[in-house]
Short mmCIF file of C-alpha atoms in Angstrom, two decimals:
data_model
loop_
_atom_site.label_atom_id
_atom_site.label_comp_id
_atom_site.label_asym_id
_atom_site.label_seq_id
_atom_site.Cartn_x
_atom_site.Cartn_y
_atom_site.Cartn_z
CA MET A 1 -27.53 -261.02 -75.25
CA ALA A 2 -30.32 -262.17 -77.77
CA SER A 3 -27.99 -265.23 -78.51
CA HIS A 4 -29.67 -267.75 -76.25
CA VAL A 5 -32.89 -267.24 -77.99
CA ALA A 6 -33.93 -270.01 -80.37
CA HIS A 7 -34.65 -269.59 -83.90
CA GLY A 8 -37.99 -270.43 -85.59
CA THR A 9 -41.65 -270.76 -84.11
CA SER A 10 -41.13 -274.12 -82.56
CA GLU A 11 -42.05 -274.87 -78.93
CA LYS A 12 -39.41 -273.62 -76.80
CA GLU A 13 -38.81 -273.00 -73.07
CA ILE A 14 -39.44 -269.33 -71.99
CA PRO A 15 -37.28 -268.61 -68.80
CA ALA A 16 -39.22 -267.21 -65.86
CA PRO A 17 -38.93 -263.17 -65.55
CA ASN A 18 -36.20 -261.74 -63.52
CA THR A 19 -37.16 -258.23 -62.75
CA GLY A 20 -36.02 -257.84 -59.12
CA ALA A 21 -33.36 -255.21 -60.19
CA ILE A 22 -36.03 -253.22 -62.10
CA TRP A 23 -38.56 -252.87 -59.41
CA LYS A 24 -36.06 -251.89 -56.91
CA THR A 25 -34.86 -248.90 -59.29
CA PHE A 26 -38.62 -248.01 -59.69
CA TRP A 27 -39.10 -247.88 -55.94
CA ILE A 28 -35.76 -245.68 -55.46
CA LEU A 29 -36.95 -243.27 -58.23
CA LEU A 30 -40.47 -242.97 -56.69
CA ILE A 31 -39.03 -242.42 -52.98
CA LEU A 32 -36.54 -239.73 -54.24
CA THR A 33 -39.48 -237.70 -56.21
CA ALA A 34 -41.55 -238.05 -52.98
CA ILE A 35 -38.73 -236.57 -50.94
CA GLU A 36 -38.29 -233.87 -53.59
CA PHE A 37 -41.97 -232.80 -53.00
CA VAL A 38 -41.53 -232.98 -49.02
CA ILE A 39 -38.54 -230.67 -49.71
CA ALA A 40 -40.41 -228.20 -51.97
CA PHE A 41 -43.22 -227.68 -49.27
CA THR A 42 -41.30 -227.78 -45.93
CA MET A 43 -38.03 -225.56 -46.92
CA ALA A 44 -37.79 -222.30 -47.89
CA ALA A 45 -36.23 -221.30 -51.23
CA SER A 46 -32.50 -221.02 -50.80
CA THR A 47 -29.40 -222.05 -52.45
CA LEU A 48 -28.83 -225.11 -50.10
CA ARG A 49 -32.54 -226.08 -51.47
CA VAL A 50 -31.36 -225.59 -55.04
CA ALA A 51 -28.27 -227.67 -54.40
CA ILE A 52 -30.29 -230.57 -52.79
CA PHE A 53 -32.59 -230.68 -55.59
CA CYS A 54 -29.92 -230.57 -58.23
CA GLY A 55 -28.12 -233.47 -56.03
CA MET A 56 -31.39 -235.38 -56.10
CA THR A 57 -31.81 -234.97 -59.76
CA ILE A 58 -28.37 -236.31 -60.63
CA VAL A 59 -29.28 -239.52 -58.74
CA LYS A 60 -32.19 -240.07 -60.40
CA ALA A 61 -30.47 -239.42 -63.79
CA PHE A 62 -27.97 -241.87 -62.36
CA TYR A 63 -30.50 -244.87 -61.91
CA ILE A 64 -32.53 -243.95 -64.96
CA VAL A 65 -29.06 -244.30 -67.33
CA GLY A 66 -27.32 -246.81 -65.42
CA GLU A 67 -29.91 -249.27 -64.87
CA PHE A 68 -32.91 -248.40 -67.33
CA MET A 69 -30.66 -247.54 -70.19
CA HIS A 70 -28.27 -250.30 -69.20
CA LEU A 71 -25.19 -247.97 -69.41
CA LYS A 72 -23.69 -249.15 -66.00
CA HIS A 73 -23.18 -252.42 -67.65
CA GLU A 74 -21.84 -251.39 -71.02
CA VAL A 75 -18.13 -251.37 -71.66
CA LYS A 76 -16.01 -248.44 -69.94
CA SER A 77 -15.15 -246.73 -73.36
CA LEU A 78 -18.85 -246.45 -74.09
CA ILE A 79 -19.67 -244.91 -70.70
CA TRP A 80 -16.89 -242.42 -70.98
CA ALA A 81 -17.95 -241.53 -74.86
CA ILE A 82 -21.43 -240.47 -73.23
CA LEU A 83 -20.21 -239.01 -70.05
CA ILE A 84 -17.53 -236.69 -71.15
CA PRO A 85 -19.43 -234.64 -73.82
CA THR A 86 -22.11 -234.02 -70.86
CA VAL A 87 -19.33 -232.12 -68.95
CA PHE A 88 -19.46 -229.50 -71.27
CA VAL A 89 -23.18 -228.93 -70.65
CA VAL A 90 -22.54 -228.48 -67.08
CA TRP A 91 -19.76 -225.94 -67.80
CA LEU A 92 -22.31 -223.96 -70.25
CA LEU A 93 -24.98 -224.11 -67.61
CA VAL A 94 -22.69 -222.52 -64.69
CA ALA A 95 -21.23 -219.94 -67.18
CA LEU A 96 -24.51 -218.67 -68.55
CA ILE A 97 -26.35 -218.57 -65.16
CA TYR A 98 -23.49 -216.60 -63.86
CA GLU A 99 -23.68 -214.46 -66.97
CA GLY A 100 -27.33 -213.97 -66.73
CA GLY A 101 -27.09 -212.42 -63.17
CA HIS A 102 -24.80 -209.57 -64.65
CA LEU A 103 -27.03 -208.88 -67.62
CA TYR A 104 -29.11 -206.06 -66.25
CA MET B 1 -6.73 -258.71 -91.07
CA SER B 2 -6.43 -262.53 -90.60
CA VAL B 3 -7.45 -261.95 -86.84
CA ALA B 4 -10.89 -260.40 -87.97
CA HIS B 5 -11.60 -263.63 -90.21
CA ALA B 6 -10.40 -265.90 -87.09
CA ALA B 7 -12.90 -264.31 -84.88
CA PRO B 8 -15.26 -266.84 -83.35
CA ALA B 9 -19.01 -267.08 -84.52
CA VAL B 10 -20.99 -264.19 -83.33
CA PRO B 11 -24.85 -263.83 -84.00
CA GLU B 12 -25.32 -261.63 -86.85
CA ASN B 13 -27.00 -258.84 -84.81
CA LEU B 14 -23.91 -258.40 -82.60
CA THR B 15 -21.70 -257.83 -85.60
CA TRP B 16 -21.05 -254.78 -87.82
CA GLN B 17 -20.60 -255.60 -91.51
CA GLY B 18 -16.50 -255.13 -91.05
CA GLY B 19 -16.48 -257.73 -88.37
CA SER B 20 -16.36 -257.41 -84.76
CA GLU B 21 -18.32 -254.41 -83.00
CA PRO B 22 -16.69 -251.32 -81.63
CA LEU B 23 -17.49 -250.48 -78.01
CA LYS B 24 -19.21 -254.12 -77.79
CA ALA B 25 -22.50 -252.63 -78.88
CA SER B 26 -24.66 -253.26 -81.97
CA TYR B 27 -24.62 -250.56 -84.70
CA GLY B 28 -28.35 -249.58 -84.07
CA LYS B 29 -27.54 -249.34 -80.23
CA LEU B 30 -24.36 -247.16 -80.71
CA MET B 31 -26.09 -244.91 -82.99
CA MET B 32 -29.05 -244.25 -80.71
CA TRP B 33 -26.73 -243.50 -77.97
CA PHE B 34 -24.92 -240.95 -79.87
CA PHE B 35 -28.23 -239.51 -81.32
CA LEU B 36 -29.49 -239.24 -77.71
CA LEU B 37 -26.06 -237.45 -76.63
CA SER B 38 -26.93 -234.81 -79.52
CA ASP B 39 -30.52 -234.55 -78.23
CA THR B 40 -29.05 -233.96 -74.82
CA PHE B 41 -27.32 -230.91 -76.17
CA THR B 42 -30.48 -229.74 -77.87
CA PHE B 43 -32.42 -230.04 -74.52
CA SER B 44 -29.62 -228.63 -72.55
CA ALA B 45 -29.49 -225.42 -74.77
CA LEU B 46 -33.08 -225.01 -73.79
CA LEU B 47 -32.86 -225.45 -69.94
CA ILE B 48 -29.57 -223.43 -70.07
CA THR B 49 -31.48 -220.41 -71.86
CA TYR B 50 -34.10 -220.86 -68.85
CA GLY B 51 -31.39 -220.57 -66.41
CA MET B 52 -29.63 -217.44 -68.04
CA ILE B 53 -33.06 -215.49 -68.80
CA ARG B 54 -34.23 -216.37 -65.19
CA PHE B 55 -31.17 -215.14 -63.46
CA SER B 56 -31.22 -212.08 -65.65
CA GLN B 57 -34.86 -211.07 -64.53
CA PRO B 58 -35.69 -209.86 -60.95
CA ALA B 59 -36.92 -212.50 -58.77
CA TRP B 60 -39.80 -212.24 -56.02
CA GLU B 61 -38.00 -210.61 -53.09
CA GLY B 62 -41.06 -210.86 -50.48
CA ALA B 63 -42.60 -213.75 -48.44
CA PRO B 64 -44.15 -216.64 -50.68
CA HIS B 65 -47.73 -216.01 -49.44
CA ASP B 66 -47.57 -212.27 -50.17
CA PHE B 67 -46.54 -213.30 -53.80
CA TYR B 68 -48.72 -211.81 -56.55
CA PHE B 69 -48.40 -212.22 -60.54
CA SER B 70 -46.60 -209.26 -62.39
CA THR B 71 -44.61 -208.90 -65.60
CA THR B 72 -41.94 -207.21 -63.25
CA HIS B 73 -40.59 -210.35 -61.57
CA TRP B 74 -40.38 -213.89 -62.27
CA PRO B 75 -43.30 -216.11 -60.95
CA ILE B 76 -42.75 -218.59 -58.26
CA PRO B 77 -43.74 -222.08 -60.31
CA GLU B 78 -45.94 -223.38 -57.58
CA LYS B 79 -48.13 -220.34 -57.42
CA VAL B 80 -48.59 -220.90 -61.43
CA PHE B 81 -49.05 -224.70 -61.42
CA GLU B 82 -51.63 -225.59 -58.67
CA ALA B 83 -54.65 -226.83 -60.52
CA VAL B 84 -55.56 -230.44 -60.93
CA PRO B 85 -58.30 -231.84 -63.30
CA PHE B 86 -61.70 -232.48 -61.79
CA LEU B 87 -60.74 -230.83 -58.42
CA HIS B 88 -61.76 -227.22 -59.61
CA GLY B 89 -60.89 -224.23 -57.53
CA MET B 90 -58.61 -226.12 -55.30
CA SER B 91 -54.98 -224.92 -54.65
CA LEU B 92 -53.16 -227.98 -54.84
CA PRO B 93 -49.58 -226.73 -56.10
CA LEU B 94 -47.29 -229.05 -58.34
CA VAL B 95 -49.63 -232.10 -57.31
CA PHE B 96 -50.61 -232.52 -61.00
CA VAL B 97 -46.94 -232.22 -62.32
CA GLY B 98 -46.00 -234.89 -59.65
CA ILE B 99 -48.81 -237.30 -60.98
CA MET B 100 -47.31 -236.70 -64.54
CA THR B 101 -43.86 -237.46 -63.41
CA PHE B 102 -45.04 -240.45 -61.92
CA ILE B 103 -46.95 -241.64 -65.13
CA LEU B 104 -43.71 -241.26 -67.08
CA ILE B 105 -41.62 -243.07 -64.50
CA ALA B 106 -44.20 -246.00 -64.48
CA SER B 107 -44.13 -246.21 -68.42
CA SER B 108 -40.22 -246.25 -68.20
CA VAL B 109 -40.62 -249.30 -65.79
CA THR B 110 -42.97 -251.05 -68.29
CA MET B 111 -40.59 -250.36 -71.02
CA VAL B 112 -37.74 -252.01 -69.25
CA LEU B 113 -40.18 -255.02 -68.51
CA ALA B 114 -40.58 -255.27 -72.30
CA VAL B 115 -36.89 -255.26 -72.82
CA GLU B 116 -36.56 -257.92 -70.25
CA ALA B 117 -39.32 -259.90 -71.88
CA GLY B 118 -37.60 -259.53 -75.13
CA HIS B 119 -34.06 -261.20 -73.69
CA ARG B 120 -36.34 -264.08 -72.81
CA GLY B 121 -38.03 -264.30 -76.21
CA ASP B 122 -41.35 -264.15 -74.43
CA ARG B 123 -43.58 -262.55 -76.97
CA LYS B 124 -46.49 -262.46 -75.19
CA ASP B 125 -44.74 -260.47 -72.23
CA VAL B 126 -43.22 -258.12 -74.78
CA GLU B 127 -46.67 -257.38 -76.07
CA LYS B 128 -48.16 -256.78 -72.61
CA TRP B 129 -45.48 -254.45 -71.37
CA MET B 130 -45.58 -252.58 -74.79
CA LEU B 131 -48.99 -251.86 -74.51
CA TRP B 132 -48.80 -250.57 -70.95
CA THR B 133 -46.02 -248.17 -72.08
CA ILE B 134 -48.08 -246.98 -75.06
CA VAL B 135 -51.02 -246.39 -72.48
CA GLY B 136 -48.62 -244.51 -70.28
CA GLY B 137 -47.33 -242.39 -73.03
CA PHE B 138 -50.91 -241.38 -74.11
CA THR B 139 -51.83 -240.62 -70.51
CA PHE B 140 -48.88 -238.36 -70.31
CA LEU B 141 -49.66 -236.55 -73.57
CA GLY B 142 -53.32 -236.07 -72.48
CA SER B 143 -52.16 -234.67 -69.04
CA GLN B 144 -49.71 -232.11 -70.86
CA ALA B 145 -52.62 -231.16 -73.26
CA TRP B 146 -54.69 -230.29 -69.92
CA GLU B 147 -51.86 -228.50 -68.41
CA TRP B 148 -51.17 -226.22 -71.54
CA THR B 149 -54.91 -225.67 -71.88
CA HIS B 150 -54.97 -224.38 -68.25
CA PHE B 151 -51.88 -222.30 -68.74
CA ILE B 152 -53.13 -220.75 -71.97
CA HIS B 153 -56.29 -219.71 -70.36
CA GLY B 154 -54.69 -217.95 -67.46
CA PRO B 155 -56.13 -217.22 -63.95
CA GLU B 156 -59.77 -217.63 -63.56
CA ASP B 157 -59.81 -214.78 -61.34
CA LEU B 158 -58.74 -211.99 -63.52
CA SER B 159 -57.81 -209.70 -60.77
CA LEU B 160 -55.06 -212.13 -59.94
CA ALA B 161 -53.44 -211.70 -63.50
CA ALA B 162 -50.41 -209.64 -64.10
CA LYS B 163 -51.37 -206.15 -65.38
CA GLN B 164 -50.43 -204.52 -68.71
CA ILE B 165 -50.84 -200.80 -69.62
CA ILE B 166 -53.41 -200.34 -72.72
CA ASP B 167 -53.91 -196.87 -73.68
CA GLY B 168 -52.60 -195.48 -70.37
CA VAL B 169 -54.96 -197.86 -68.46
CA SER B 170 -53.70 -200.72 -66.45
CA THR B 171 -55.67 -203.83 -67.64
CA PRO B 172 -55.21 -207.50 -66.60
CA ILE B 173 -53.69 -209.71 -69.03
CA GLU B 174 -56.23 -212.28 -70.36
CA GLY B 175 -54.63 -215.60 -71.31
CA ALA B 176 -51.04 -216.67 -72.22
CA ASN B 177 -49.25 -216.80 -75.64
CA LEU B 178 -45.92 -216.13 -76.96
CA VAL B 179 -46.02 -212.26 -76.41
CA ARG B 180 -48.11 -211.92 -73.28
CA ASN B 181 -48.32 -214.02 -69.89
CA PRO B 182 -50.63 -213.35 -66.96
CA TYR B 183 -48.32 -215.12 -64.75
CA GLY B 184 -45.22 -213.00 -65.20
CA PRO B 185 -42.62 -211.89 -67.83
CA PRO B 186 -43.56 -213.17 -71.39
CA ALA B 187 -40.03 -214.92 -71.35
CA PHE B 188 -41.52 -217.33 -68.79
CA ALA B 189 -44.64 -218.29 -71.00
CA ASP B 190 -42.12 -218.71 -74.00
CA LEU B 191 -40.05 -220.88 -72.22
CA PHE B 192 -42.75 -223.11 -70.71
CA PHE B 193 -44.25 -223.52 -74.19
CA PHE B 194 -40.68 -224.19 -75.71
CA ILE B 195 -39.38 -226.52 -73.17
CA THR B 196 -42.63 -228.70 -72.35
CA GLY B 197 -43.67 -228.42 -76.08
CA PHE B 198 -40.17 -229.83 -77.46
CA HIS B 199 -40.43 -232.45 -74.69
CA GLY B 200 -43.82 -233.27 -75.64
CA THR B 201 -43.14 -233.73 -79.29
CA HIS B 202 -40.43 -236.29 -78.14
CA VAL B 203 -43.07 -238.17 -76.04
CA PHE B 204 -45.19 -237.90 -79.11
CA SER B 205 -42.67 -239.71 -81.56
CA GLY B 206 -41.73 -241.99 -78.71
CA VAL B 207 -45.33 -243.08 -78.67
CA ILE B 208 -45.64 -243.55 -82.31
CA LEU B 209 -42.20 -245.53 -82.32
CA ASN B 210 -43.73 -247.80 -79.20
CA ILE B 211 -46.65 -248.43 -81.53
CA LEU B 212 -44.54 -249.60 -84.25
CA ILE B 213 -42.44 -251.99 -81.96
CA PHE B 214 -45.84 -253.49 -80.30
CA PHE B 215 -47.05 -254.14 -84.01
CA ASN B 216 -43.86 -255.85 -85.04
CA ALA B 217 -43.88 -258.01 -81.86
CA ALA B 218 -47.61 -258.75 -82.21
CA THR B 219 -47.03 -259.84 -85.91
CA GLY B 220 -44.08 -262.00 -84.88
CA VAL B 221 -41.32 -259.94 -86.80
CA TYR B 222 -38.93 -260.06 -84.00
CA GLU B 223 -39.64 -263.74 -83.31
CA ARG B 224 -38.82 -264.77 -86.85
CA ARG B 225 -35.72 -262.59 -86.71
CA GLY B 226 -34.67 -264.45 -83.57
CA HIS B 227 -33.93 -261.44 -81.37
CA TYR B 228 -35.95 -258.34 -79.95
CA GLU B 229 -33.15 -255.85 -80.26
CA MET B 230 -35.35 -253.27 -81.66
CA VAL B 231 -37.33 -253.20 -78.25
CA GLU B 232 -34.08 -252.23 -76.68
CA LYS B 233 -33.29 -249.29 -79.07
CA VAL B 234 -36.77 -247.85 -78.96
CA GLY B 235 -36.32 -248.42 -75.03
CA LEU B 236 -33.36 -246.40 -75.09
CA TYR B 237 -35.18 -243.47 -76.67
CA TRP B 238 -38.20 -243.87 -74.06
CA HIS B 239 -36.10 -243.86 -71.12
CA PHE B 240 -34.31 -240.77 -72.33
CA VAL B 241 -37.48 -239.09 -72.80
CA ASP B 242 -38.34 -239.93 -69.02
CA LEU B 243 -34.79 -238.62 -68.20
CA VAL B 244 -35.45 -235.09 -69.81
CA TRP B 245 -38.63 -234.87 -67.93
CA VAL B 246 -36.63 -235.65 -64.52
CA PHE B 247 -34.66 -232.44 -65.58
CA VAL B 248 -37.49 -230.40 -66.53
CA PHE B 249 -39.42 -231.19 -63.64
CA THR B 250 -36.43 -230.04 -61.19
CA PHE B 251 -35.57 -226.91 -63.24
CA PHE B 252 -38.73 -225.70 -64.32
CA TYR B 253 -41.09 -226.48 -61.71
CA LEU B 254 -39.02 -227.09 -58.37
CA VAL B 255 -36.34 -224.76 -58.44
#
């Protein structure tokens, strides 16, 4: 990654910025957040609305982790090392929300 | 063992001391990933607690426009968070938290731009984008301070606040803290303070790290080192903070 960077402070060519993918991700995140707002004010609260919000949050998380944090471009074993443990988080969330509804 | 010695020359920052690197990631980046995974568990614990407590409390059953603050049911978030600085007295539900979300996403973008500039070895651009990221971080922290102050103050019109019984008389609750909450059950205020507070602490440490990186970039430390990998590592942390906010925004404010 940094291997092409010349050592020392001598005059060197600095390549032009290549930021197309970054700005594309930015617009996707911005538009998804805007749509979430529209849904929050036009749709009555329901299980379907909660499901839509959760789905859109996961899509946003995918773009932040995949593009901004570059995980999409890492080796497969690193991707799985991060993703598999988070499955337990989802399990705990579902289990405790279900339990919470039976507390009182 | 002889295989490791025969490995082709790899730049020093891309190897571990034992030789070639596991998972094709440098030591610092891999450790940052695993730290962030452990931090994910901490934040998930807070959000799961929120989900569990919320579902164990009675929800508001009536129509949204009939809603009133009471300690006997969970508040609708957009009724609680509807104030915006400089627009006093106007009901603008979730607008301010939307602005905060935008600020954090934008500062995440300036952070990737700094990382990209680091890959090109462009010191001027790294400095510029790190500075914008720091500005974004401080703006977010300022917004959160305002949000907290507003929440702690409670509703301006005391007749709207939830009531508590003091000496047999029903009295409006003035201001929120960890034991009383004019917007609903005390647990709602507790979770608000803990979740946004824990996130805000992360943003604050992120800003400190960003300032350190900016300082090192500006004084030429990374140029002498030959690579800007530190920008990437701190960038991972900064994006994680943005990621957590995306979840807090959905589960605390929208759902």
